[in-house]
């Protein structure tokens, strides 16, 4: 006969939640954050210590009178997670412990692949390398890709150089190779998640990733919005306001490069648009088209989603910074209220991987909490609760 989790079990789970979010911290701080009694917290800590989820880590040097207060922490043996930014040009892999502290990261040029199996094997090798110093098992992997992703496993509309990723084969192949749960997400979602994790005051926001393709993410009440169909977030199909061009044709690297060449601007690569000095009318016309497309994209988001902030990330962010004053001016002429529009500061390959790590931590920590409660559900009616299988 099994029994349901008790108040004591839920208190134990609550203590673990706080330790995972705040460690290292003292028992006094733990009591303050949980609102539980000293006896309840002490009992939960001892049980979590016996389970292997909490260890002592140093002594508070400013503990005041009485016995010094010991810091509580999550041991490395509990496990680790890995976030991956699998970009068209750069791939970043970040391994952290279950508290989100970095173990190791790797940033490399993305290898050319035309086969999902080879791409999965390449990623698995990078994950193994980043995880090498970790003490505990791999608990979760989240891979951010330039494309739209449905239900954590199926990729739609990937970047032109990564069309072989379309479908759900990458998720299945990589999970088999690393021997841990793997979820996929869009690079835009991971970028926005990283921003949200760093600034808890952000409630409603939108993000445009202007890089190998135009990708979009948004959040409401600090939670990412996810659609039920692949159409959600596909803002690139919307009309840009320039000739007959959709937004994708002006707000992605390949699209803008093609447009610049159509106008007679002989660019070898898109970076030449701002790296080299251009003062002719053709360059001005290209920049004007880009500006118009930005204003159209931002206006569309403002009137439909009413965000407080709009962020731009990606390879075209340098050009966004150049035209942003003009974009704001035009928005003020059109809209009664203009949200904060800014270019987010990011480290290429690492910032998106960090956002993917935050997603990993949410999943792994929720699974750990459920494991604590399931240990009670699956146990016989005894006083001693077995250690959770996590």
XYZ file of C-alpha atoms in Angstrom:
390
model
C 0.000 0.000 0.000
C 1.312 3.457 -0.912
C 0.566 6.814 0.651
C 0.393 10.370 -0.633
C 3.095 12.940 0.139
C 2.673 14.569 3.539
C 3.148 18.176 4.657
C 6.594 17.110 5.814
C 7.405 15.913 2.296
C 6.251 19.177 0.727
C 8.281 21.154 3.278
C 11.329 19.103 2.333
C 10.724 19.825 -1.350
C 10.323 23.536 -0.595
C 13.633 23.591 1.276
C 15.339 21.912 -1.686
C 13.787 24.444 -4.091
C 15.307 27.319 -2.127
C 18.701 25.644 -1.813
C 18.756 25.026 -5.579
C 17.891 28.671 -6.222
C 20.071 30.358 -3.587
C 22.944 28.079 -2.521
C 25.294 28.494 -0.842
C 23.215 29.861 2.040
C 22.990 29.483 5.801
C 20.209 27.761 7.713
C 19.083 31.143 9.047
C 18.691 32.429 5.502
C 16.896 29.226 4.560
C 14.440 29.718 7.421
C 13.862 33.316 6.305
C 13.236 32.402 2.657
C 10.999 29.382 3.276
C 9.033 30.825 6.187
C 9.309 27.450 7.922
C 10.270 26.859 11.548
C 13.848 26.184 12.595
C 12.966 22.601 13.571
C 11.224 21.932 10.249
C 14.138 23.302 8.238
C 16.701 21.373 10.283
C 14.815 18.102 9.802
C 14.450 18.706 6.048
C 18.142 19.579 5.699
C 19.214 16.401 7.471
C 16.968 14.285 5.246
C 18.285 16.019 2.122
C 21.820 15.501 3.374
C 21.104 11.771 3.788
C 19.680 11.705 0.241
C 22.895 13.270 -1.071
C 21.280 16.512 -2.239
C 22.739 18.896 0.360
C 26.233 19.263 1.832
C 27.992 21.647 4.219
C 30.204 24.174 2.467
C 32.192 26.520 4.698
C 31.277 28.643 7.710
C 29.670 32.078 7.910
C 32.432 34.374 9.181
C 29.891 36.984 10.345
C 27.622 34.726 12.311
C 27.607 36.819 15.497
C 27.586 35.219 18.891
C 27.054 31.537 19.397
C 27.921 28.634 17.151
C 29.068 29.599 13.619
C 26.455 29.106 10.898
C 27.368 26.552 8.227
C 26.641 27.225 4.575
C 24.511 24.676 2.752
C 25.170 23.816 -0.858
C 24.328 21.386 -3.657
C 27.102 18.810 -4.209
C 28.509 18.344 -7.673
C 27.667 14.651 -7.464
C 23.966 15.533 -7.763
C 24.515 16.072 -11.453
C 24.885 18.697 -14.157
C 23.079 20.119 -17.184
C 24.226 21.354 -20.597
C 22.865 24.196 -22.714
C 23.795 24.348 -26.394
C 23.603 27.195 -28.883
C 23.729 25.386 -32.239
C 24.094 28.333 -34.620
C 24.623 28.505 -38.345
C 28.142 29.917 -37.833
C 29.020 29.447 -34.152
C 28.174 26.765 -31.609
C 28.448 27.284 -27.874
C 28.155 24.554 -25.231
C 27.840 25.396 -21.521
C 27.851 22.854 -18.677
C 26.728 23.899 -15.185
C 25.884 22.247 -11.896
C 22.257 22.104 -10.728
C 22.700 25.498 -9.088
C 23.585 27.025 -12.486
C 27.277 27.552 -11.733
C 29.534 27.074 -14.732
C 31.601 23.910 -14.940
C 33.042 24.540 -18.393
C 32.086 26.063 -21.725
C 33.206 25.566 -25.322
C 32.707 27.954 -28.264
C 33.655 26.703 -31.742
C 32.808 27.404 -35.394
C 29.857 25.289 -36.450
C 31.029 22.358 -38.540
C 29.428 21.825 -41.924
C 26.942 18.978 -41.839
C 24.463 17.636 -44.335
C 23.302 14.731 -42.211
C 21.445 14.780 -38.885
C 23.335 11.761 -37.546
C 26.704 13.387 -38.102
C 25.490 16.666 -36.585
C 24.185 14.824 -33.512
C 27.483 12.952 -33.104
C 29.415 16.221 -33.398
C 27.218 17.883 -30.754
C 27.490 14.836 -28.488
C 31.283 15.139 -28.641
C 31.142 18.819 -27.669
C 28.740 18.039 -24.810
C 31.044 15.300 -23.544
C 33.996 17.680 -23.671
C 32.218 20.441 -21.750
C 30.946 17.894 -19.217
C 34.316 16.244 -18.652
C 35.105 18.034 -15.333
C 31.598 17.367 -13.942
C 31.311 15.045 -10.938
C 27.730 13.855 -11.336
C 25.591 12.491 -14.174
C 24.156 14.539 -17.040
C 20.551 15.361 -16.115
C 19.295 17.480 -19.022
C 20.345 18.957 -22.364
C 18.591 21.819 -24.180
C 19.743 22.724 -27.697
C 18.806 26.131 -29.143
C 18.632 26.204 -32.956
C 17.994 28.914 -35.563
C 14.444 27.896 -36.397
C 11.023 27.409 -34.854
C 10.566 24.419 -32.576
C 7.356 22.695 -31.548
C 6.952 20.668 -28.353
C 10.684 20.531 -27.708
C 11.490 18.132 -30.504
C 10.372 19.140 -33.992
C 12.193 21.838 -35.984
C 10.440 23.970 -38.598
C 12.009 26.460 -40.990
C 15.661 26.174 -39.890
C 18.348 28.462 -41.294
C 19.095 27.923 -44.979
C 22.469 26.306 -44.265
C 20.835 23.917 -41.755
C 17.773 22.686 -43.632
C 18.813 19.096 -42.909
C 17.687 19.693 -39.302
C 14.009 19.995 -40.242
C 11.908 17.450 -38.368
C 12.482 15.589 -35.106
C 15.493 13.419 -35.945
C 18.071 15.612 -34.177
C 16.322 15.367 -30.819
C 16.029 11.578 -30.961
C 19.564 10.985 -32.250
C 21.203 13.254 -29.685
C 19.226 11.815 -26.758
C 20.397 8.324 -27.725
C 24.028 9.461 -27.882
C 24.231 11.420 -24.622
C 22.001 9.107 -22.573
C 20.014 11.976 -21.027
C 16.784 13.872 -21.750
C 17.199 16.291 -24.679
C 14.865 19.110 -25.668
C 15.160 21.546 -28.553
C 14.172 25.212 -28.556
C 14.525 28.229 -30.814
C 17.553 30.479 -30.432
C 15.173 33.406 -29.915
C 13.457 31.688 -26.985
C 16.803 30.813 -25.405
C 18.076 34.375 -25.833
C 14.966 35.852 -24.240
C 15.065 33.290 -21.447
C 18.618 34.354 -20.647
C 17.507 37.989 -20.431
C 14.556 37.058 -18.204
C 16.783 35.040 -15.878
C 19.135 38.003 -15.463
C 16.331 40.544 -14.876
C 13.360 39.260 -12.875
C 11.604 42.636 -13.173
C 10.811 42.070 -16.858
C 7.178 41.033 -17.234
C 6.118 41.466 -20.870
C 8.777 41.583 -23.572
C 9.572 40.607 -27.139
C 12.834 39.683 -28.839
C 13.927 39.654 -32.473
C 16.905 37.502 -33.405
C 18.233 39.105 -36.604
C 20.851 36.691 -37.822
C 20.970 33.785 -40.291
C 17.187 33.990 -40.181
C 14.657 36.260 -38.509
C 13.399 34.593 -35.348
C 11.042 35.904 -32.701
C 10.186 35.254 -29.051
C 7.918 36.907 -26.509
C 6.907 36.557 -22.900
C 3.868 37.450 -20.795
C 4.134 37.793 -17.024
C 7.795 36.675 -17.220
C 6.834 33.381 -18.913
C 7.772 32.493 -22.490
C 4.820 32.322 -24.875
C 4.731 29.154 -26.963
C 2.255 28.555 -29.746
C 0.486 25.330 -30.561
C 1.392 25.397 -34.278
C 4.592 26.096 -36.261
C 3.076 29.377 -37.465
C 3.535 30.986 -34.052
C 6.504 33.349 -34.113
C 6.985 33.202 -37.883
C 7.086 36.987 -38.217
C 9.379 36.742 -41.231
C 6.418 36.134 -43.544
C 4.872 39.530 -42.709
C 5.079 42.402 -45.195
C 8.053 44.693 -44.484
C 6.698 47.883 -46.047
C 9.481 47.872 -48.662
C 8.546 46.929 -52.235
C 7.145 43.401 -52.110
C 9.642 42.141 -49.557
C 8.651 40.169 -46.436
C 10.453 40.937 -43.181
C 12.671 37.863 -43.610
C 14.126 39.386 -46.803
C 15.427 42.440 -44.933
C 15.954 41.350 -41.313
C 18.097 38.255 -41.888
C 21.728 38.177 -42.981
C 21.098 36.250 -46.196
C 18.009 38.261 -47.091
C 19.629 41.648 -46.506
C 22.783 40.623 -48.381
C 20.679 39.558 -51.379
C 18.704 42.820 -51.237
C 21.904 44.888 -51.086
C 23.252 43.098 -54.149
C 19.956 43.655 -55.970
C 20.413 47.375 -55.348
C 23.899 47.237 -56.862
C 25.942 47.205 -53.649
C 28.779 44.727 -54.246
C 29.193 43.190 -50.800
C 31.292 40.066 -50.273
C 29.548 39.380 -46.960
C 26.918 41.147 -44.901
C 29.473 42.458 -42.370
C 30.905 44.669 -45.124
C 27.748 46.762 -44.897
C 29.007 48.263 -41.630
C 32.678 47.220 -41.456
C 33.662 49.003 -44.669
C 32.968 52.686 -45.294
C 30.070 53.328 -47.638
C 28.823 56.837 -48.253
C 26.967 56.405 -51.502
C 23.250 56.559 -52.204
C 22.988 52.808 -52.725
C 24.200 52.026 -49.210
C 21.823 54.683 -47.857
C 18.915 53.057 -49.712
C 19.729 49.645 -48.238
C 19.952 51.070 -44.732
C 16.672 52.945 -45.262
C 14.941 49.698 -46.276
C 16.352 47.964 -43.215
C 15.120 50.813 -41.006
C 11.639 50.670 -42.492
C 11.486 46.920 -41.920
C 12.520 47.365 -38.286
C 9.830 49.990 -37.723
C 7.231 47.705 -39.313
C 8.301 44.714 -37.183
C 8.310 46.679 -33.934
C 4.981 48.385 -34.690
C 3.342 45.036 -35.417
C 4.523 43.614 -32.109
C 3.573 46.710 -30.111
C -0.028 46.864 -31.366
C -0.603 43.116 -30.930
C 1.363 42.147 -27.809
C 1.882 45.470 -25.967
C 5.379 44.609 -24.622
C 7.209 46.811 -22.155
C 10.571 46.043 -23.788
C 11.737 44.868 -27.199
C 15.219 43.388 -27.602
C 17.330 42.767 -30.698
C 20.085 40.149 -30.807
C 22.024 38.454 -33.586
C 24.564 39.184 -36.242
C 22.746 42.268 -37.584
C 22.698 43.948 -34.165
C 25.503 46.363 -35.228
C 23.300 47.731 -37.995
C 20.329 47.841 -35.616
C 22.379 50.015 -33.240
C 23.209 52.375 -36.123
C 19.576 52.988 -37.114
C 17.945 52.698 -33.676
C 17.669 56.477 -33.090
C 15.750 56.842 -36.352
C 13.610 53.816 -35.530
C 12.638 55.323 -32.173
C 11.846 58.668 -33.829
C 9.479 57.058 -36.332
C 7.834 54.942 -33.662
C 7.148 58.063 -31.589
C 5.434 59.599 -34.617
C 3.200 56.532 -35.042
C 2.444 55.284 -31.553
C 1.072 57.034 -28.452
C 3.404 54.988 -26.231
C 6.715 53.488 -27.354
C 8.230 50.597 -25.365
C 11.905 50.367 -24.579
C 13.661 49.207 -27.760
C 17.266 48.139 -27.314
C 20.050 45.878 -28.533
C 20.821 43.238 -25.896
C 24.461 42.774 -24.962
C 25.454 39.179 -25.668
C 28.526 36.972 -25.951
C 28.430 35.143 -29.275
C 27.686 31.460 -28.736
C 27.601 31.729 -24.954
C 24.625 33.961 -24.108
C 22.145 31.778 -25.988
C 23.696 28.653 -24.451
C 23.245 30.254 -21.037
C 19.553 30.772 -21.793
C 19.322 27.111 -22.756
C 20.938 26.231 -19.398
C 18.228 28.130 -17.519
C 15.679 26.020 -19.360
C 17.644 22.895 -18.376
C 17.674 23.919 -14.725
C 13.929 24.489 -14.638
C 13.334 21.011 -16.058
C 15.923 19.236 -13.884
C 14.858 20.958 -10.683
C 11.180 20.185 -11.331
C 12.124 16.548 -11.959
C 14.102 16.448 -8.712
C 11.179 17.892 -6.739
C 8.844 15.326 -8.267
C 11.312 12.560 -7.415
C 11.185 13.582 -3.761
C 7.407 13.382 -3.721
C 7.277 10.196 -5.802
C 9.519 8.475 -3.247
C 6.660 8.809 -0.783
C 3.979 7.758 -3.265
C 5.852 4.605 -4.208
C 7.012 3.657 -0.725
C 5.286 1.236 1.649
C 3.673 2.776 4.714
C 6.733 3.163 6.933
C 8.209 5.939 9.001
C 11.398 6.039 6.961
C 11.011 7.538 3.503
C 13.396 5.992 0.955
C 15.896 8.142 -0.912
C 14.387 9.532 -4.122
C 15.507 7.990 -7.395
C 16.663 10.933 -9.501
